[in-house]
Amino acid sequence: MTPPSLLAVFAHPDDESLVCGGVLARHAAAGARVTVVTTTWAPGTYRADELVDSVRALGAEPPRLLGYADDRVPDSAPGQPHWCDVPLDEAVARVVAAIRAARPEIVLTHDAYGGLTGHPDHRRTHQVTLLAAAAAGLGDLHPEAGEPWQPRAVYLATHPDTALTDLVPLLARARKSVLAVPQHQVSAVVDVRPWRDRKWAAILAHRSQVERERPLPGILARLPAATRHRIIGTEYYLRVGLVPASPPLTDLTA
């Protein structure tokens, strides 16, 4: 049976491969439609070109870049506002249009922390994507963005505190914060070892990040293979349901 179609909405080129590359590769290999939306960096920039190579390695469709500026790299989108400064309604409308165009059953994005490091672009993408996933099914909202489409769920790529044994010292040496959710909150633990080679190829496609020591692709590239395999071989998600109960509830339940 073909797995659900996926739309991954992430802030920067490389987020898609680092936190959910295994799941994207797994669904694409089984014949599901897999689409990646990246909210920052403009088409034609070097990281946009790397992103094209990365999603190709995963088996996904060509990526869609919204073309806003990275909060910490102004020349990522010359002349465009920083993603965090874009009016909320505009940002939501852009993601609603992407959802309605791809018509995914599941949307993937950052968790509420914005991933391990809490980058402001990650947090903004989390907020906008949750709003857009709900708005996409409502015809009176953003009618210019296409016919309504309601995904069944949003899955938030995350890291539980029990899975950070290898990552905490590495990120600490790179002077990065480490944010994690309690293990009991995790909805899905996915073994992606069969697709690990594709995931790693997708990470390596982000060449500018691999060459540097502080970004996570660069950190991973300098690790012993066994440690790297352990880190990238499992992915964790929090599920946010969007489809109403049937029949409708007559009271609020936990």
Short mmCIF file of C-alpha atoms in Angstrom, two decimals:
data_model
loop_
_atom_site.label_atom_id
_atom_site.label_comp_id
_atom_site.label_asym_id
_atom_site.label_seq_id
_atom_site.Cartn_x
_atom_site.Cartn_y
_atom_site.Cartn_z
CA MET A 1 0.00 0.00 0.00
CA THR A 2 1.33 3.45 -0.92
CA PRO A 3 2.08 5.54 2.20
CA PRO A 4 0.53 9.00 2.65
CA SER A 5 1.68 11.91 0.52
CA LEU A 6 3.86 14.43 2.35
CA LEU A 7 4.50 18.16 2.24
CA ALA A 8 7.53 19.23 4.28
CA VAL A 9 7.69 22.92 5.25
CA PHE A 10 11.01 23.94 6.77
CA ALA A 11 12.92 27.16 7.26
CA HIS A 12 16.30 26.60 5.62
CA PRO A 13 17.95 24.42 3.02
CA ASP A 14 19.25 21.34 4.92
CA ASP A 15 16.46 21.28 7.56
CA GLU A 16 14.46 18.88 5.35
CA SER A 17 17.25 16.31 5.15
CA LEU A 18 18.54 16.60 8.71
CA VAL A 19 15.29 16.12 10.64
CA CYS A 20 13.01 14.16 8.33
CA GLY A 21 15.12 13.01 5.38
CA GLY A 22 14.58 9.36 6.21
CA VAL A 23 10.80 9.64 6.23
CA LEU A 24 10.81 11.70 3.03
CA ALA A 25 12.99 9.10 1.30
CA ARG A 26 10.89 6.23 2.64
CA HIS A 27 7.61 7.67 1.33
CA ALA A 28 9.11 8.70 -2.01
CA ALA A 29 10.60 5.23 -2.56
CA ALA A 30 7.16 3.69 -1.98
CA GLY A 31 5.56 5.90 -4.63
CA ALA A 32 4.03 8.66 -2.51
CA ARG A 33 4.14 12.27 -3.63
CA VAL A 34 6.74 14.12 -1.56
CA THR A 35 7.12 17.90 -1.78
CA VAL A 36 9.49 20.25 0.07
CA VAL A 37 8.80 23.93 0.77
CA THR A 38 11.62 26.08 2.13
CA THR A 39 10.65 29.46 3.52
CA THR A 40 14.03 31.24 3.19
CA TRP A 41 16.72 31.68 0.53
CA ALA A 42 15.96 32.83 -2.99
CA PRO A 43 16.06 30.68 -6.12
CA GLY A 44 19.43 31.02 -7.81
CA THR A 45 21.45 31.36 -4.60
CA TYR A 46 24.05 28.71 -3.82
CA ARG A 47 22.05 27.13 -1.01
CA ALA A 48 18.96 26.95 -3.19
CA ASP A 49 21.00 25.00 -5.73
CA GLU A 50 22.18 22.65 -2.97
CA LEU A 51 18.57 22.15 -1.91
CA VAL A 52 17.64 20.99 -5.42
CA ASP A 53 20.36 18.34 -5.24
CA SER A 54 19.30 17.33 -1.73
CA VAL A 55 15.63 16.71 -2.49
CA ARG A 56 16.62 14.86 -5.67
CA ALA A 57 18.68 12.49 -3.51
CA LEU A 58 15.61 11.90 -1.35
CA GLY A 59 13.40 11.18 -4.38
CA ALA A 60 11.16 14.20 -3.75
CA GLU A 61 9.77 16.65 -6.29
CA PRO A 62 11.77 19.82 -7.06
CA PRO A 63 11.59 22.13 -4.04
CA ARG A 64 9.53 25.28 -3.73
CA LEU A 65 11.35 28.24 -2.18
CA LEU A 66 9.31 31.10 -0.77
CA GLY A 67 12.35 33.34 -1.21
CA TYR A 68 12.47 35.31 2.04
CA ALA A 69 15.71 36.23 3.79
CA ASP A 70 17.30 34.05 6.45
CA ASP A 71 17.21 35.90 9.79
CA ARG A 72 21.01 35.64 10.09
CA VAL A 73 22.03 35.86 6.40
CA PRO A 74 20.61 39.00 4.75
CA ASP A 75 22.09 38.20 1.32
CA SER A 76 20.18 34.90 1.25
CA ALA A 77 17.39 36.79 -0.55
CA PRO A 78 18.59 40.23 -1.71
CA GLY A 79 15.90 42.87 -1.48
CA GLN A 80 13.44 40.60 0.33
CA PRO A 81 12.30 40.92 3.97
CA HIS A 82 13.50 38.56 6.64
CA TRP A 83 11.11 35.64 7.07
CA CYS A 84 10.43 36.63 10.68
CA ASP A 85 9.40 40.14 9.56
CA VAL A 86 6.87 39.06 6.92
CA PRO A 87 3.27 39.97 7.89
CA LEU A 88 1.58 36.92 9.33
CA ASP A 89 -1.29 36.89 6.85
CA GLU A 90 1.10 37.02 3.91
CA ALA A 91 3.23 34.22 5.31
CA VAL A 92 0.22 31.98 6.00
CA ALA A 93 -1.20 32.64 2.53
CA ARG A 94 2.05 31.52 0.88
CA VAL A 95 2.05 28.23 2.77
CA VAL A 96 -1.70 27.73 2.21
CA ALA A 97 -1.04 28.03 -1.54
CA ALA A 98 1.69 25.40 -1.30
CA ILE A 99 -0.58 23.01 0.62
CA ARG A 100 -3.45 23.44 -1.83
CA ALA A 101 -1.14 22.92 -4.80
CA ALA A 102 0.43 19.73 -3.41
CA ARG A 103 -2.69 18.36 -1.65
CA PRO A 104 -0.74 16.33 0.91
CA GLU A 105 -2.28 13.96 3.40
CA ILE A 106 0.40 14.87 5.96
CA VAL A 107 2.35 18.09 6.54
CA LEU A 108 5.74 18.05 8.27
CA THR A 109 7.42 21.00 9.95
CA HIS A 110 9.50 22.16 12.93
CA ASP A 111 8.37 21.65 16.52
CA ALA A 112 7.44 24.56 18.80
CA TYR A 113 11.03 24.91 20.04
CA GLY A 114 12.22 25.37 16.48
CA GLY A 115 14.31 22.22 16.69
CA LEU A 116 17.40 21.64 18.77
CA THR A 117 18.78 25.16 18.47
CA GLY A 118 15.57 27.23 18.55
CA HIS A 119 16.45 29.28 15.48
CA PRO A 120 13.88 32.11 15.10
CA ASP A 121 13.21 31.15 11.46
CA HIS A 122 12.37 27.62 12.65
CA ARG A 123 9.92 28.88 15.26
CA ARG A 124 8.27 31.20 12.77
CA THR A 125 7.91 28.36 10.26
CA HIS A 126 6.31 26.18 12.93
CA GLN A 127 3.75 28.86 13.78
CA VAL A 128 2.92 29.71 10.17
CA THR A 129 2.63 26.09 9.07
CA LEU A 130 0.22 25.14 11.84
CA LEU A 131 -2.00 28.09 10.93
CA ALA A 132 -1.76 27.32 7.22
CA ALA A 133 -2.57 23.62 7.66
CA ALA A 134 -5.86 24.55 9.34
CA ALA A 135 -6.62 27.45 6.99
CA ALA A 136 -5.98 25.40 3.83
CA GLY A 137 -9.25 23.52 4.34
CA LEU A 138 -11.37 26.63 4.78
CA GLY A 139 -12.62 28.04 1.48
CA ASP A 140 -13.32 31.52 2.84
CA LEU A 141 -9.68 31.95 3.85
CA HIS A 142 -7.23 32.88 1.10
CA PRO A 143 -9.52 32.01 -1.82
CA GLU A 144 -6.82 33.33 -4.17
CA ALA A 145 -4.57 30.43 -3.08
CA GLY A 146 -6.56 27.68 -4.81
CA GLU A 147 -9.24 25.15 -4.02
CA PRO A 148 -9.49 24.16 -0.33
CA TRP A 149 -7.59 21.10 0.80
CA GLN A 150 -7.46 19.70 4.34
CA PRO A 151 -4.41 17.63 5.36
CA ARG A 152 -5.21 14.92 7.88
CA ALA A 153 -2.38 15.76 10.28
CA VAL A 154 0.73 17.79 10.92
CA TYR A 155 3.81 16.00 12.22
CA LEU A 156 6.37 18.11 14.04
CA ALA A 157 9.94 16.91 13.66
CA THR A 158 11.48 16.88 17.12
CA HIS A 159 14.11 15.40 19.42
CA PRO A 160 13.28 13.73 22.76
CA ASP A 161 15.55 14.35 25.70
CA THR A 162 16.38 10.63 25.89
CA ALA A 163 17.92 10.62 22.40
CA LEU A 164 20.53 13.35 22.80
CA THR A 165 23.46 11.39 24.24
CA ASP A 166 25.55 11.84 21.11
CA LEU A 167 24.33 15.31 20.11
CA VAL A 168 24.56 17.30 23.36
CA PRO A 169 28.38 17.39 23.63
CA LEU A 170 28.76 18.02 19.90
CA LEU A 171 26.39 20.99 19.91
CA ALA A 172 27.86 22.32 23.14
CA ARG A 173 31.33 22.42 21.56
CA ALA A 174 29.80 24.35 18.65
CA ARG A 175 28.26 26.79 21.19
CA LYS A 176 24.72 25.86 20.21
CA SER A 177 21.72 25.50 22.50
CA VAL A 178 20.04 22.13 22.88
CA LEU A 179 16.25 22.06 23.20
CA ALA A 180 14.35 18.80 23.51
CA VAL A 181 10.87 17.53 24.38
CA PRO A 182 10.10 14.94 27.08
CA GLN A 183 10.13 11.41 25.68
CA HIS A 184 6.51 10.77 26.72
CA GLN A 185 5.29 13.51 24.38
CA VAL A 186 6.70 11.86 21.26
CA SER A 187 3.98 10.47 18.97
CA ALA A 188 6.10 8.58 16.44
CA VAL A 189 9.56 7.01 16.54
CA VAL A 190 10.54 6.02 13.00
CA ASP A 191 13.42 3.66 12.21
CA VAL A 192 14.87 5.10 8.98
CA ARG A 193 18.02 2.97 8.81
CA PRO A 194 16.94 1.35 5.49
CA TRP A 195 16.91 4.86 3.96
CA ARG A 196 19.95 6.16 5.84
CA ASP A 197 22.19 6.23 2.76
CA ARG A 198 19.71 8.42 0.89
CA LYS A 199 19.35 10.68 3.91
CA TRP A 200 23.11 11.04 4.24
CA ALA A 201 23.47 11.76 0.51
CA ALA A 202 20.85 14.49 0.89
CA ILE A 203 22.72 16.01 3.85
CA LEU A 204 26.01 15.92 1.92
CA ALA A 205 24.35 17.78 -0.94
CA HIS A 206 24.35 20.85 1.31
CA ARG A 207 28.02 21.33 0.50
CA SER A 208 28.42 24.81 1.95
CA GLN A 209 27.25 23.53 5.34
CA VAL A 210 29.32 20.33 5.25
CA GLU A 211 32.48 22.36 4.62
CA ARG A 212 32.01 24.39 7.80
CA GLU A 213 32.53 23.03 11.31
CA ARG A 214 29.66 24.63 13.25
CA PRO A 215 26.57 23.74 11.14
CA LEU A 216 25.11 20.32 11.93
CA PRO A 217 25.98 18.84 8.48
CA GLY A 218 29.61 19.77 9.12
CA ILE A 219 29.51 18.30 12.62
CA LEU A 220 28.02 15.04 11.32
CA ALA A 221 30.55 14.79 8.49
CA ARG A 222 33.43 14.83 10.98
CA LEU A 223 32.06 12.04 13.18
CA PRO A 224 32.98 8.36 13.06
CA ALA A 225 30.54 6.57 10.75
CA ALA A 226 29.06 4.46 13.55
CA THR A 227 28.17 7.52 15.62
CA ARG A 228 26.73 9.34 12.63
CA HIS A 229 24.65 6.30 11.65
CA ARG A 230 23.23 6.13 15.17
CA ILE A 231 22.27 9.82 15.12
CA ILE A 232 20.58 9.90 11.72
CA GLY A 233 19.01 6.44 11.81
CA THR A 234 15.95 7.37 13.90
CA GLU A 235 13.48 10.24 13.50
CA TYR A 236 10.99 11.56 16.06
CA TYR A 237 7.69 13.36 15.58
CA LEU A 238 4.83 14.97 17.50
CA ARG A 239 1.42 14.52 15.85
CA VAL A 240 -1.19 17.29 15.58
CA GLY A 241 -4.50 15.93 14.28
CA LEU A 242 -6.59 18.08 11.94
CA VAL A 243 -9.49 15.82 10.98
CA PRO A 244 -12.52 16.18 13.30
CA ALA A 245 -13.96 13.31 15.29
CA SER A 246 -16.74 11.40 13.58
CA PRO A 247 -19.44 11.51 14.77
CA PRO A 248 -18.88 14.92 16.43
CA LEU A 249 -18.29 14.85 20.17
CA THR A 250 -20.99 16.15 22.50
CA ASP A 251 -18.51 17.30 25.12
CA LEU A 252 -14.83 18.16 25.40
CA THR A 253 -12.63 15.18 26.17
CA ALA A 254 -8.90 14.91 26.83
#
